[in-house]
mmCIF file of C-alpha atoms and ligand atoms in Angstrom:
data_model
loop_
_atom_site.group_PDB
_atom_site.id
_atom_site.type_symbol
_atom_site.label_atom_id
_atom_site.label_comp_id
_atom_site.label_asym_id
_atom_site.label_seq_id
_atom_site.Cartn_x
_atom_site.Cartn_y
_atom_site.Cartn_z
ATOM 1 C CA MET A 1346 -0.058 -0.052 0.074
ATOM 2 C CA ASN A 1347 1.233 3.464 -0.735
ATOM 3 C CA GLN A 1348 2.225 5.691 2.230
ATOM 4 C CA HIS A 1349 -0.571 8.232 3.339
ATOM 5 C CA VAL A 1350 -0.651 11.459 5.181
ATOM 6 C CA LEU A 1351 -3.483 12.128 7.764
ATOM 7 C CA VAL A 1352 -4.401 15.917 6.847
ATOM 8 C CA LEU A 1353 -5.959 17.748 9.557
ATOM 9 C CA ASN A 1354 -8.231 20.962 9.306
ATOM 10 C CA CYS A 1355 -8.853 22.050 12.576
ATOM 11 C CA GLY A 1356 -11.529 24.881 13.099
ATOM 12 C CA SER A 1357 -12.795 26.077 16.174
ATOM 13 C CA SER A 1358 -15.992 23.843 16.381
ATOM 14 C CA SER A 1359 -14.635 21.443 14.105
ATOM 15 C CA ILE A 1360 -11.969 19.060 12.825
ATOM 16 C CA LYS A 1361 -12.156 18.150 8.945
ATOM 17 C CA PHE A 1362 -9.306 15.356 8.494
ATOM 18 C CA ALA A 1363 -8.516 13.003 5.548
ATOM 19 C CA ILE A 1364 -6.151 9.987 4.652
ATOM 20 C CA ILE A 1365 -4.477 11.220 1.549
ATOM 21 C CA ASP A 1366 -2.314 9.005 -0.794
ATOM 22 C CA ALA A 1367 1.056 11.063 -1.181
ATOM 23 C CA GLU A 1368 1.568 9.513 -4.466
ATOM 24 C CA THR A 1369 -1.902 10.024 -5.973
ATOM 25 C CA GLY A 1370 -3.466 12.427 -3.669
ATOM 26 C CA ALA A 1371 -6.558 10.295 -3.414
ATOM 27 C CA ALA A 1372 -8.625 10.442 -0.404
ATOM 28 C CA PRO A 1373 -9.565 6.742 1.117
ATOM 29 C CA LEU A 1374 -10.844 8.015 3.940
ATOM 30 C CA GLN A 1375 -12.080 11.580 5.121
ATOM 31 C CA GLY A 1376 -14.853 12.849 7.288
ATOM 32 C CA ILE A 1377 -15.273 15.427 9.567
ATOM 33 C CA ALA A 1378 -15.884 16.082 13.455
ATOM 34 C CA GLU A 1379 -18.612 18.677 14.096
ATOM 35 C CA ASN A 1380 -20.296 20.706 16.534
ATOM 36 C CA LEU A 1381 -17.423 20.429 18.899
ATOM 37 C CA GLY A 1382 -18.521 22.319 21.874
ATOM 38 C CA ALA A 1383 -21.898 21.744 21.635
ATOM 39 C CA HIS A 1384 -24.653 19.659 22.414
ATOM 40 C CA ASN A 1385 -24.822 17.676 18.893
ATOM 41 C CA ALA A 1386 -20.937 16.842 18.482
ATOM 42 C CA GLN A 1387 -21.023 14.069 15.962
ATOM 43 C CA LEU A 1388 -18.438 12.023 13.742
ATOM 44 C CA ARG A 1389 -18.990 11.595 10.054
ATOM 45 C CA TYR A 1390 -16.952 10.151 7.755
ATOM 46 C CA SER A 1391 -16.594 8.083 4.598
ATOM 47 C CA PHE A 1392 -13.994 5.583 3.798
ATOM 48 C CA ASP A 1393 -13.836 3.525 0.063
ATOM 49 C CA GLY A 1394 -17.325 5.803 -0.671
ATOM 50 C CA LYS A 1395 -19.141 4.058 2.362
ATOM 51 C CA LYS A 1396 -20.450 6.733 4.614
ATOM 52 C CA THR A 1397 -20.952 6.421 8.609
ATOM 53 C CA ALA A 1398 -21.976 8.677 11.081
ATOM 54 C CA ILE A 1399 -21.083 8.626 15.213
ATOM 55 C CA GLU A 1400 -22.692 11.020 17.989
ATOM 56 C CA LEU A 1401 -20.230 12.170 20.160
ATOM 57 C CA SER A 1402 -20.794 13.285 23.752
ATOM 58 C CA ASP A 1403 -21.827 16.605 24.622
ATOM 59 C CA ASN A 1404 -19.242 19.234 24.869
ATOM 60 C CA THR A 1405 -16.754 16.640 22.949
ATOM 61 C CA ASN A 1406 -13.264 19.093 22.696
ATOM 62 C CA HIS A 1407 -10.593 18.681 20.063
ATOM 63 C CA LYS A 1408 -8.980 16.160 21.824
ATOM 64 C CA GLU A 1409 -11.704 13.874 22.554
ATOM 65 C CA ALA A 1410 -12.381 14.542 18.977
ATOM 66 C CA LEU A 1411 -8.994 13.171 17.576
ATOM 67 C CA ALA A 1412 -8.810 10.261 20.121
ATOM 68 C CA SER A 1413 -12.645 9.418 18.229
ATOM 69 C CA ILE A 1414 -10.734 9.866 14.651
ATOM 70 C CA GLY A 1415 -7.785 7.723 16.135
ATOM 71 C CA ARG A 1416 -10.399 4.787 17.011
ATOM 72 C CA VAL A 1417 -11.793 5.137 13.480
ATOM 73 C CA LEU A 1418 -8.534 4.734 11.940
ATOM 74 C CA LYS A 1419 -7.706 1.616 14.300
ATOM 75 C CA GLN A 1420 -10.844 -0.119 12.778
ATOM 76 C CA HIS A 1421 -8.991 0.406 9.216
ATOM 77 C CA ASP A 1422 -5.619 -1.555 10.337
ATOM 78 C CA ALA A 1423 -3.597 -1.570 6.889
ATOM 79 C CA LEU A 1424 -4.680 2.098 6.251
ATOM 80 C CA GLN A 1425 -3.203 3.196 9.316
ATOM 81 C CA SER A 1426 -0.361 1.712 9.508
ATOM 82 C CA SER A 1427 0.562 3.241 5.673
ATOM 83 C CA ILE A 1428 0.272 6.671 7.787
ATOM 84 C CA ILE A 1429 3.531 8.298 8.011
ATOM 85 C CA ALA A 1430 2.553 11.719 9.096
ATOM 86 C CA VAL A 1431 0.410 14.283 10.126
ATOM 87 C CA GLY A 1432 -0.232 17.913 8.063
ATOM 88 C CA HIS A 1433 -1.681 20.879 9.641
ATOM 89 C CA ARG A 1434 -3.643 23.201 7.875
ATOM 90 C CA VAL A 1435 -2.889 26.573 9.199
ATOM 91 C CA VAL A 1436 -4.334 29.300 8.114
ATOM 92 C CA HIS A 1437 -2.208 32.347 9.073
ATOM 93 C CA GLY A 1438 1.602 31.905 8.796
ATOM 94 C CA GLY A 1439 2.393 36.023 8.738
ATOM 95 C CA GLU A 1440 5.720 36.931 7.732
ATOM 96 C CA ARG A 1441 7.164 34.466 10.078
ATOM 97 C CA PHE A 1442 6.439 31.355 8.265
ATOM 98 C CA GLU A 1443 7.876 31.475 4.498
ATOM 99 C CA GLN A 1444 7.067 27.749 4.233
ATOM 100 C CA SER A 1445 5.651 24.682 5.485
ATOM 101 C CA CYS A 1446 7.579 23.410 8.692
ATOM 102 C CA LEU A 1447 8.119 20.502 11.208
ATOM 103 C CA ILE A 1448 6.192 21.240 13.958
ATOM 104 C CA ASP A 1449 8.481 21.663 17.383
ATOM 105 C CA PRO A 1450 7.459 24.201 20.534
ATOM 106 C CA LEU A 1451 8.420 27.419 18.787
ATOM 107 C CA VAL A 1452 6.368 26.432 15.832
ATOM 108 C CA LYS A 1453 3.376 26.007 17.503
ATOM 109 C CA GLU A 1454 4.391 29.225 20.343
ATOM 110 C CA GLY A 1455 4.703 31.013 16.519
ATOM 111 C CA ILE A 1456 1.191 30.360 15.466
ATOM 112 C CA ARG A 1457 -0.241 31.309 18.802
ATOM 113 C CA ASP A 1458 1.263 34.498 18.618
ATOM 114 C CA LEU A 1459 -0.261 34.779 15.110
ATOM 115 C CA ALA A 1460 -3.328 34.619 16.880
ATOM 116 C CA LYS A 1461 -4.001 38.342 17.009
ATOM 117 C CA MET A 1462 -4.399 38.113 13.021
ATOM 118 C CA ALA A 1463 -6.963 35.151 12.622
ATOM 119 C CA PRO A 1464 -8.003 34.884 16.283
ATOM 120 C CA LEU A 1465 -10.670 32.265 15.504
ATOM 121 C CA HIS A 1466 -8.237 30.076 13.249
ATOM 122 C CA ASN A 1467 -4.812 29.844 14.773
ATOM 123 C CA LEU A 1468 -5.881 29.037 18.316
ATOM 124 C CA ALA A 1469 -8.055 26.318 16.453
ATOM 125 C CA HIS A 1470 -5.008 25.326 15.154
ATOM 126 C CA VAL A 1471 -2.986 25.065 18.146
ATOM 127 C CA ALA A 1472 -5.588 23.221 20.247
ATOM 128 C CA GLY A 1473 -5.646 20.522 16.660
ATOM 129 C CA ILE A 1474 -1.942 20.252 16.630
ATOM 130 C CA GLU A 1475 -1.615 19.427 20.669
ATOM 131 C CA SER A 1476 -4.514 16.734 20.101
ATOM 132 C CA ALA A 1477 -2.983 15.423 17.138
ATOM 133 C CA GLN A 1478 0.240 15.184 19.196
ATOM 134 C CA ASP A 1479 -1.339 13.269 22.228
ATOM 135 C CA ALA A 1480 -3.355 10.908 19.642
ATOM 136 C CA PHE A 1481 -0.357 10.487 17.080
ATOM 137 C CA PRO A 1482 2.691 10.575 19.217
ATOM 138 C CA ASP A 1483 4.828 8.716 17.050
ATOM 139 C CA LEU A 1484 3.912 10.521 13.967
ATOM 140 C CA PRO A 1485 5.742 13.596 12.608
ATOM 141 C CA GLN A 1486 3.568 16.578 12.584
ATOM 142 C CA VAL A 1487 3.947 19.834 10.285
ATOM 143 C CA ALA A 1488 2.687 22.313 9.278
ATOM 144 C CA VAL A 1489 0.899 24.057 6.009
ATOM 145 C CA PHE A 1490 0.528 27.779 5.910
ATOM 146 C CA ASP A 1491 -2.272 29.046 3.434
ATOM 147 C CA THR A 1492 -0.438 32.643 3.423
ATOM 148 C CA ALA A 1493 2.904 31.038 2.139
ATOM 149 C CA TYR A 1494 2.195 30.451 -1.285
ATOM 150 C CA PHE A 1495 2.153 34.162 -1.372
ATOM 151 C CA GLN A 1496 5.674 35.243 -0.168
ATOM 152 C CA THR A 1497 6.354 36.293 -3.807
ATOM 153 C CA LEU A 1498 3.789 39.107 -3.960
ATOM 154 C CA PRO A 1499 6.080 42.271 -4.132
ATOM 155 C CA LYS A 1500 6.248 44.558 -1.973
ATOM 156 C CA HIS A 1501 4.068 47.315 -3.476
ATOM 157 C CA ALA A 1502 1.523 44.586 -3.954
ATOM 158 C CA TYR A 1503 1.454 43.300 -0.531
ATOM 159 C CA LEU A 1504 1.467 46.933 1.568
ATOM 160 C CA TYR A 1505 -1.622 49.254 2.137
ATOM 161 C CA ALA A 1506 -1.330 52.766 2.043
ATOM 162 C CA LEU A 1507 -1.140 53.428 5.565
ATOM 163 C CA PRO A 1508 1.597 54.885 7.281
ATOM 164 C CA TYR A 1509 4.869 52.455 6.745
ATOM 165 C CA ALA A 1510 5.236 51.882 10.534
ATOM 166 C CA LEU A 1511 1.794 50.221 10.801
ATOM 167 C CA TYR A 1512 3.553 47.721 8.522
ATOM 168 C CA GLU A 1513 6.699 47.720 10.589
ATOM 169 C CA GLN A 1514 5.830 47.428 13.946
ATOM 170 C CA HIS A 1515 2.444 45.438 13.653
ATOM 171 C CA GLY A 1516 2.723 43.293 10.235
ATOM 172 C CA ILE A 1517 -0.294 45.248 8.557
ATOM 173 C CA ARG A 1518 -0.453 44.073 5.071
ATOM 174 C CA LYS A 1519 -1.859 41.796 3.093
ATOM 175 C CA TYR A 1520 -0.809 38.116 3.073
ATOM 176 C CA GLY A 1521 -3.646 36.184 0.716
ATOM 177 C CA PHE A 1522 -5.166 33.341 1.977
ATOM 178 C CA HIS A 1523 -6.323 29.698 0.117
ATOM 179 C CA GLY A 1524 -2.666 28.943 -0.953
ATOM 180 C CA SER A 1525 -2.496 25.730 -1.484
ATOM 181 C CA SER A 1526 -5.698 25.665 -3.801
ATOM 182 C CA HIS A 1527 -3.887 28.523 -5.733
ATOM 183 C CA HIS A 1528 -1.012 26.526 -5.498
ATOM 184 C CA PHE A 1529 -2.562 23.230 -7.191
ATOM 185 C CA VAL A 1530 -4.734 24.484 -9.848
ATOM 186 C CA SER A 1531 -1.971 26.585 -11.425
ATOM 187 C CA HIS A 1532 0.202 23.527 -11.309
ATOM 188 C CA GLU A 1533 -2.692 21.654 -12.828
ATOM 189 C CA ALA A 1534 -3.316 24.305 -15.737
ATOM 190 C CA ALA A 1535 0.588 24.411 -16.294
ATOM 191 C CA ARG A 1536 -0.175 20.318 -17.094
ATOM 192 C CA LEU A 1537 -3.107 21.067 -19.109
ATOM 193 C CA LEU A 1538 -1.396 23.608 -21.326
ATOM 194 C CA ASN A 1539 1.851 21.130 -21.925
ATOM 195 C CA LYS A 1540 4.165 23.838 -20.194
ATOM 196 C CA GLY A 1541 6.576 24.341 -17.402
ATOM 197 C CA ILE A 1542 4.926 26.460 -14.300
ATOM 198 C CA GLY A 1543 7.794 29.096 -14.959
ATOM 199 C CA GLN A 1544 6.425 29.750 -18.471
ATOM 200 C CA CYS A 1545 2.919 30.391 -17.367
ATOM 201 C CA ASN A 1546 0.760 33.666 -16.954
ATOM 202 C CA LEU A 1547 -2.550 32.593 -14.811
ATOM 203 C CA ILE A 1548 -5.506 33.843 -13.149
ATOM 204 C CA THR A 1549 -7.157 31.209 -10.408
ATOM 205 C CA ALA A 1550 -10.148 32.436 -9.295
ATOM 206 C CA HIS A 1551 -11.060 29.954 -5.732
ATOM 207 C CA LEU A 1552 -14.900 30.565 -5.445
ATOM 208 C CA GLY A 1553 -15.971 28.404 -2.620
ATOM 209 C CA ASN A 1554 -17.880 30.048 0.208
ATOM 210 C CA GLY A 1555 -14.797 32.261 0.638
ATOM 211 C CA CYS A 1556 -13.463 33.307 -2.791
ATOM 212 C CA SER A 1557 -10.092 34.421 -3.776
ATOM 213 C CA ILE A 1558 -8.686 35.337 -6.872
ATOM 214 C CA THR A 1559 -4.793 35.452 -7.762
ATOM 215 C CA ALA A 1560 -2.556 37.101 -10.328
ATOM 216 C CA ILE A 1561 0.093 34.259 -11.036
ATOM 217 C CA LYS A 1562 3.393 35.079 -13.771
ATOM 218 C CA GLN A 1563 5.775 33.138 -15.007
ATOM 219 C CA GLY A 1564 4.429 30.611 -11.996
ATOM 220 C CA LYS A 1565 4.665 33.139 -9.170
ATOM 221 C CA ALA A 1566 2.195 34.480 -7.312
ATOM 222 C CA ILE A 1567 2.291 38.683 -7.954
ATOM 223 C CA ASP A 1568 -1.336 39.301 -6.599
ATOM 224 C CA THR A 1569 -4.127 37.982 -4.611
ATOM 225 C CA SER A 1570 -7.690 39.428 -3.711
ATOM 226 C CA MET A 1571 -7.638 38.286 0.193
ATOM 227 C CA GLY A 1572 -5.745 41.003 2.590
ATOM 228 C CA PHE A 1573 -4.676 40.956 6.015
ATOM 229 C CA THR A 1574 -7.730 38.295 6.750
ATOM 230 C CA PRO A 1575 -9.765 36.569 4.201
ATOM 231 C CA LEU A 1576 -12.520 39.269 4.148
ATOM 232 C CA GLU A 1577 -10.913 41.742 1.482
ATOM 233 C CA GLY A 1578 -11.946 41.202 -2.162
ATOM 234 C CA LEU A 1579 -14.041 39.226 -3.853
ATOM 235 C CA VAL A 1580 -18.444 39.312 -2.924
ATOM 236 C CA MET A 1581 -18.357 36.027 -0.243
ATOM 237 C CA GLY A 1582 -20.847 33.725 0.702
ATOM 238 C CA THR A 1583 -20.986 35.833 3.752
ATOM 239 C CA ARG A 1584 -18.173 38.135 3.866
ATOM 240 C CA CYS A 1585 -18.579 41.335 1.993
ATOM 241 C CA GLY A 1586 -15.194 41.563 0.048
ATOM 242 C CA ASP A 1587 -13.830 45.081 -0.739
ATOM 243 C CA ILE A 1588 -15.485 47.731 0.659
ATOM 244 C CA ASP A 1589 -14.656 51.639 1.731
ATOM 245 C CA PRO A 1590 -12.881 51.291 5.224
ATOM 246 C CA SER A 1591 -15.032 54.610 6.292
ATOM 247 C CA VAL A 1592 -18.041 52.275 6.201
ATOM 248 C CA ALA A 1593 -16.891 50.319 9.372
ATOM 249 C CA THR A 1594 -16.167 53.824 11.507
ATOM 250 C CA PHE A 1595 -19.826 55.179 10.172
ATOM 251 C CA LEU A 1596 -21.425 52.000 11.605
ATOM 252 C CA ILE A 1597 -19.708 52.461 14.883
ATOM 253 C CA GLU A 1598 -19.639 55.928 15.269
ATOM 254 C CA SER A 1599 -23.203 57.172 13.501
ATOM 255 C CA LEU A 1600 -24.987 53.978 14.126
ATOM 256 C CA ASP A 1601 -23.481 52.325 17.510
ATOM 257 C CA TYR A 1602 -22.118 49.383 16.207
ATOM 258 C CA SER A 1603 -19.176 47.610 18.405
ATOM 259 C CA ALA A 1604 -16.121 46.703 16.457
ATOM 260 C CA ALA A 1605 -17.432 42.981 16.995
ATOM 261 C CA GLN A 1606 -20.591 44.054 15.351
ATOM 262 C CA VAL A 1607 -18.990 45.387 12.672
ATOM 263 C CA SER A 1608 -16.483 41.998 12.380
ATOM 264 C CA ALA A 1609 -19.770 39.787 12.584
ATOM 265 C CA LEU A 1610 -22.100 41.834 9.965
ATOM 266 C CA MET A 1611 -18.917 42.089 7.398
ATOM 267 C CA ASN A 1612 -17.810 38.483 7.563
ATOM 268 C CA LYS A 1613 -21.024 36.694 8.972
ATOM 269 C CA GLN A 1614 -24.148 38.514 7.426
ATOM 270 C CA SER A 1615 -23.163 40.240 4.516
ATOM 271 C CA GLY A 1616 -22.180 39.306 0.874
ATOM 272 C CA LEU A 1617 -24.379 36.607 -1.275
ATOM 273 C CA GLN A 1618 -26.403 36.521 2.227
ATOM 274 C CA GLY A 1619 -26.983 39.750 3.193
ATOM 275 C CA ILE A 1620 -27.423 41.082 -0.480
ATOM 276 C CA SER A 1621 -30.003 37.775 -1.403
ATOM 277 C CA GLN A 1622 -31.380 37.782 2.005
ATOM 278 C CA LEU A 1623 -32.136 34.344 1.507
ATOM 279 C CA SER A 1624 -28.927 31.694 1.490
ATOM 280 C CA ASN A 1625 -25.257 32.218 0.907
ATOM 281 C CA ASP A 1626 -25.414 29.308 -1.105
ATOM 282 C CA CYS A 1627 -24.826 29.968 -4.637
ATOM 283 C CA ARG A 1628 -26.959 26.343 -5.650
ATOM 284 C CA THR A 1629 -30.052 27.933 -3.779
ATOM 285 C CA LEU A 1630 -29.387 31.708 -5.491
ATOM 286 C CA GLU A 1631 -29.462 30.191 -8.986
ATOM 287 C CA GLU A 1632 -32.620 28.347 -8.541
ATOM 288 C CA GLN A 1633 -34.423 31.056 -6.747
ATOM 289 C CA GLN A 1634 -33.009 33.525 -9.209
ATOM 290 C CA ALA A 1635 -34.674 31.315 -12.189
ATOM 291 C CA LEU A 1636 -38.082 31.539 -10.711
ATOM 292 C CA GLY A 1637 -37.156 35.352 -10.671
ATOM 293 C CA ASN A 1638 -36.441 36.602 -7.161
ATOM 294 C CA GLU A 1639 -34.853 39.810 -7.678
ATOM 295 C CA ASN A 1640 -32.647 39.971 -4.433
ATOM 296 C CA ALA A 1641 -31.091 35.839 -5.852
ATOM 297 C CA LYS A 1642 -30.262 37.551 -9.063
ATOM 298 C CA LEU A 1643 -28.945 40.976 -7.751
ATOM 299 C CA ALA A 1644 -26.672 38.797 -5.291
ATOM 300 C CA LEU A 1645 -25.379 37.013 -8.114
ATOM 301 C CA ASP A 1646 -25.044 39.802 -10.689
ATOM 302 C CA MET A 1647 -22.707 41.267 -7.685
ATOM 303 C CA PHE A 1648 -21.053 38.184 -7.245
ATOM 304 C CA VAL A 1649 -20.167 38.331 -11.097
ATOM 305 C CA HIS A 1650 -19.335 42.285 -11.256
ATOM 306 C CA ARG A 1651 -16.856 41.963 -8.642
ATOM 307 C CA LEU A 1652 -15.007 38.660 -10.257
ATOM 308 C CA VAL A 1653 -15.099 40.488 -13.650
ATOM 309 C CA LYS A 1654 -13.547 43.766 -12.078
ATOM 310 C CA TYR A 1655 -10.508 41.414 -10.820
ATOM 311 C CA ILE A 1656 -10.030 39.213 -13.594
ATOM 312 C CA GLY A 1657 -9.707 42.686 -15.713
ATOM 313 C CA SER A 1658 -7.129 44.148 -13.687
ATOM 314 C CA TYR A 1659 -5.300 40.739 -13.535
ATOM 315 C CA ILE A 1660 -5.372 40.556 -16.915
ATOM 316 C CA ALA A 1661 -3.591 43.823 -17.080
ATOM 317 C CA LEU A 1662 -0.661 42.622 -14.307
ATOM 318 C CA VAL A 1663 0.104 39.056 -15.492
ATOM 319 C CA GLY A 1664 0.630 40.503 -18.892
ATOM 320 C CA PRO A 1665 -0.288 37.472 -21.873
ATOM 321 C CA LEU A 1666 -2.407 35.335 -20.219
ATOM 322 C CA ASP A 1667 -2.379 31.528 -20.798
ATOM 323 C CA ALA A 1668 -4.897 30.830 -19.072
ATOM 324 C CA LEU A 1669 -8.347 31.169 -16.709
ATOM 325 C CA VAL A 1670 -8.822 28.693 -13.778
ATOM 326 C CA PHE A 1671 -12.255 27.964 -11.867
ATOM 327 C CA THR A 1672 -11.739 25.998 -9.078
ATOM 328 C CA GLY A 1673 -13.910 25.591 -5.282
ATOM 329 C CA GLY A 1674 -17.250 24.827 -4.997
ATOM 330 C CA ILE A 1675 -18.848 27.391 -6.871
ATOM 331 C CA GLY A 1676 -16.140 27.461 -9.520
ATOM 332 C CA GLU A 1677 -15.848 23.924 -9.958
ATOM 333 C CA ASN A 1678 -19.542 23.187 -10.274
ATOM 334 C CA SER A 1679 -21.913 26.250 -11.392
ATOM 335 C CA SER A 1680 -21.704 26.377 -14.865
ATOM 336 C CA TYR A 1681 -24.209 29.526 -14.582
ATOM 337 C CA ILE A 1682 -21.743 32.068 -12.593
ATOM 338 C CA ARG A 1683 -18.531 30.407 -15.339
ATOM 339 C CA GLN A 1684 -20.824 31.433 -18.194
ATOM 340 C CA GLN A 1685 -22.139 34.962 -16.658
ATOM 341 C CA THR A 1686 -18.734 35.898 -15.963
ATOM 342 C CA ILE A 1687 -17.246 34.711 -19.564
ATOM 343 C CA ALA A 1688 -19.813 36.835 -21.099
ATOM 344 C CA GLN A 1689 -18.787 39.764 -19.695
ATOM 345 C CA LEU A 1690 -15.633 39.003 -21.208
ATOM 346 C CA ALA A 1691 -15.710 38.206 -24.506
ATOM 347 C CA HIS A 1692 -14.433 41.576 -25.731
ATOM 348 C CA MET A 1693 -10.693 40.272 -23.849
ATOM 349 C CA GLY A 1694 -10.879 36.842 -26.056
ATOM 350 C CA PHE A 1695 -12.526 34.849 -24.022
ATOM 351 C CA SER A 1696 -15.523 32.531 -25.080
ATOM 352 C CA LEU A 1697 -17.039 29.252 -23.799
ATOM 353 C CA ASP A 1698 -17.840 25.895 -24.924
ATOM 354 C CA GLU A 1699 -21.262 25.105 -23.849
ATOM 355 C CA THR A 1700 -21.092 21.707 -23.982
ATOM 356 C CA LEU A 1701 -17.716 21.405 -22.159
ATOM 357 C CA ASN A 1702 -18.783 24.166 -19.102
ATOM 358 C CA ALA A 1703 -22.492 22.286 -18.940
ATOM 359 C CA GLU A 1704 -19.946 18.904 -18.290
ATOM 360 C CA THR A 1705 -16.830 19.905 -16.806
ATOM 361 C CA ARG A 1706 -18.271 19.662 -13.220
ATOM 362 C CA PHE A 1707 -18.552 17.679 -10.182
ATOM 363 C CA GLY A 1708 -14.947 17.055 -9.576
ATOM 364 C CA ARG A 1709 -14.414 16.787 -13.894
ATOM 365 C CA SER A 1710 -11.487 19.217 -14.685
ATOM 366 C CA GLY A 1711 -10.617 20.145 -18.077
ATOM 367 C CA ARG A 1712 -10.858 22.839 -20.448
ATOM 368 C CA ILE A 1713 -13.920 25.205 -20.745
ATOM 369 C CA SER A 1714 -13.529 27.552 -23.444
ATOM 370 C CA ASP A 1715 -13.720 27.172 -27.577
ATOM 371 C CA ALA A 1716 -11.278 26.721 -29.881
ATOM 372 C CA THR A 1717 -11.381 30.395 -30.692
ATOM 373 C CA SER A 1718 -10.892 31.755 -26.824
ATOM 374 C CA LYS A 1719 -7.778 32.436 -24.067
ATOM 375 C CA SER A 1720 -7.985 29.031 -22.645
ATOM 376 C CA VAL A 1721 -10.243 29.135 -19.767
ATOM 377 C CA PHE A 1722 -10.221 25.574 -17.074
ATOM 378 C CA ALA A 1723 -12.353 23.890 -14.553
ATOM 379 C CA ILE A 1724 -10.294 22.100 -12.193
ATOM 380 C CA ALA A 1725 -11.490 20.114 -9.440
ATOM 381 C CA THR A 1726 -8.899 21.528 -6.481
ATOM 382 C CA ASN A 1727 -7.361 19.355 -3.855
ATOM 383 C CA GLU A 1728 -5.564 21.433 -1.125
ATOM 384 C CA GLU A 1729 -5.196 18.008 0.343
ATOM 385 C CA TRP A 1730 -2.768 16.586 -1.689
ATOM 386 C CA VAL A 1731 -0.790 19.901 -1.363
ATOM 387 C CA ILE A 1732 -0.634 19.570 2.214
ATOM 388 C CA ALA A 1733 0.247 15.696 2.235
ATOM 389 C CA LYS A 1734 3.454 16.239 -0.370
ATOM 390 C CA ASP A 1735 4.571 19.264 1.312
ATOM 391 C CA THR A 1736 4.242 17.102 5.264
ATOM 392 C CA ILE A 1737 6.173 14.282 3.469
ATOM 393 C CA HIS A 1738 8.842 16.730 2.219
ATOM 394 C CA CYS A 1739 9.522 18.393 5.311
ATOM 395 C CA ALA A 1740 9.068 15.231 7.601
ATOM 396 C CA PHE A 1741 11.328 13.363 5.765
ATOM 397 C CA LYS A 1742 13.242 15.082 2.908
ATOM 398 C CA ALA A 1743 13.935 18.878 3.542
HETATM 399 P P1 LIG B 562 -15.990 26.525 1.264
HETATM 400 O O1 LIG B 562 -15.344 27.465 1.010
HETATM 401 O O2 LIG B 562 -16.443 26.216 2.736
HETATM 402 O O3 LIG B 562 -14.718 24.933 1.187
HETATM 403 P P2 LIG B 562 -16.901 25.113 -1.080
HETATM 404 O O4 LIG B 562 -15.700 25.253 -1.627
HETATM 405 O O5 LIG B 562 -17.246 23.359 -0.952
HETATM 406 O O6 LIG B 562 -16.966 25.715 0.520
HETATM 407 O O7 LIG B 562 -18.151 25.688 -1.888
HETATM 408 C C1 LIG B 562 -19.360 25.837 -1.629
HETATM 409 C C2 LIG B 562 -19.929 26.508 -2.794
HETATM 410 O O8 LIG B 562 -20.019 26.023 -3.467
HETATM 411 C C3 LIG B 562 -21.769 27.312 -2.009
HETATM 412 O O9 LIG B 562 -21.969 28.460 -2.279
HETATM 413 C C4 LIG B 562 -22.277 25.992 -2.923
HETATM 414 O O10 LIG B 562 -23.497 26.593 -3.239
HETATM 415 C C5 LIG B 562 -21.564 26.269 -4.060
HETATM 416 N N1 LIG B 562 -21.815 24.703 -4.830
HETATM 417 C C6 LIG B 562 -21.436 23.326 -4.642
HETATM 418 N N2 LIG B 562 -22.362 22.717 -5.869
HETATM 419 C C7 LIG B 562 -22.751 23.804 -6.698
HETATM 420 C C8 LIG B 562 -23.563 23.528 -8.197
HETATM 421 N N3 LIG B 562 -23.507 22.411 -8.647
HETATM 422 N N4 LIG B 562 -24.132 24.398 -8.440
HETATM 423 C C9 LIG B 562 -23.442 25.940 -7.825
HETATM 424 N N5 LIG B 562 -22.934 26.051 -6.782
HETATM 425 C C10 LIG B 562 -22.158 24.752 -6.032
#
């Protein structure tokens, strides 16, 4: 049996896990422990396509959840003994972590320190790392940072035009997120183009609940839409993306919002959800707008408008474009969003093949543009495979 990596994505109330074949990227076993710390905690997983759900006791914490995941693994002996390392997705690596690294007490402390920039994520990651060290004491553990892929951004792209001291003293700058996904789909695009990644100018749009878009010039990220936090940029499921920062001060000064209320408003109640007042789910909005719901249509129109705006500006940055790539739950599956986006880019030399656009969904990857167009791909992302490969590299080859 090939070697496998246990990939963990520990959030504040959930742990997503996947056993990844380091050679092929396949995931024979994957699942989620969710509602941790609440009364309806449960563990759901699928093994070779067969789904199982286990109720966990009330208020199950990360440590107990990982022990339960360990027990599931024990039931699959051969698979368990093929696991050679644990890879942790860590959202914020700041400027300190330029690449993935083996976790030692200093690394753990560094991730904890960065919690001031990503409080919900990084503290949950530390809890997950400590629990995984208890549950799998014999396996090397590696941290793979969402931000690391964007270390190639030039300073003039990652700085905000704020007083420079805020960057120097507090690290206030653009970091970028979804790095593993942009990394994976850019390499897949290069493969489909039959070119070395260093020869490729690409724009990769990861459109899921969180959405980000990256400009890649000669294989290296040179700009990206998410910023100091994942709030900046595109319209997302519940995040507003780009906004005049004065809206925040207005809400606080004139409408008596607290800072926490502004943060909740912009992160959890805005985006597709906030505009449509219906749902953050693109599928629901597509269904509703087809039935004539104006709010659903407006939310989708805003989503596409912002996306088109970014694509246009990134074409200006990367120069002659080799391919535009759609990925993430919406990018991989929504023929509608792809069609609406490309229709607005017709004057820039883009057009879709209707059949390919309709058929390239649900895990299928490939070209969706027609023969006259610049290349447009829809590619099913595999962030876990990027994490697994980096984990093996750090644990055994670095
Ligand atoms: P996350 O960012 O939480 O990982 P995903 O990448 O799974 O999220 O993306 C979730 C989004 O993908 C939701 O808005 C969902 O509606 C959308 N989506 C999934 N399947 C489809 C589909 N067939 N058509 C349109 N949108 C879809």
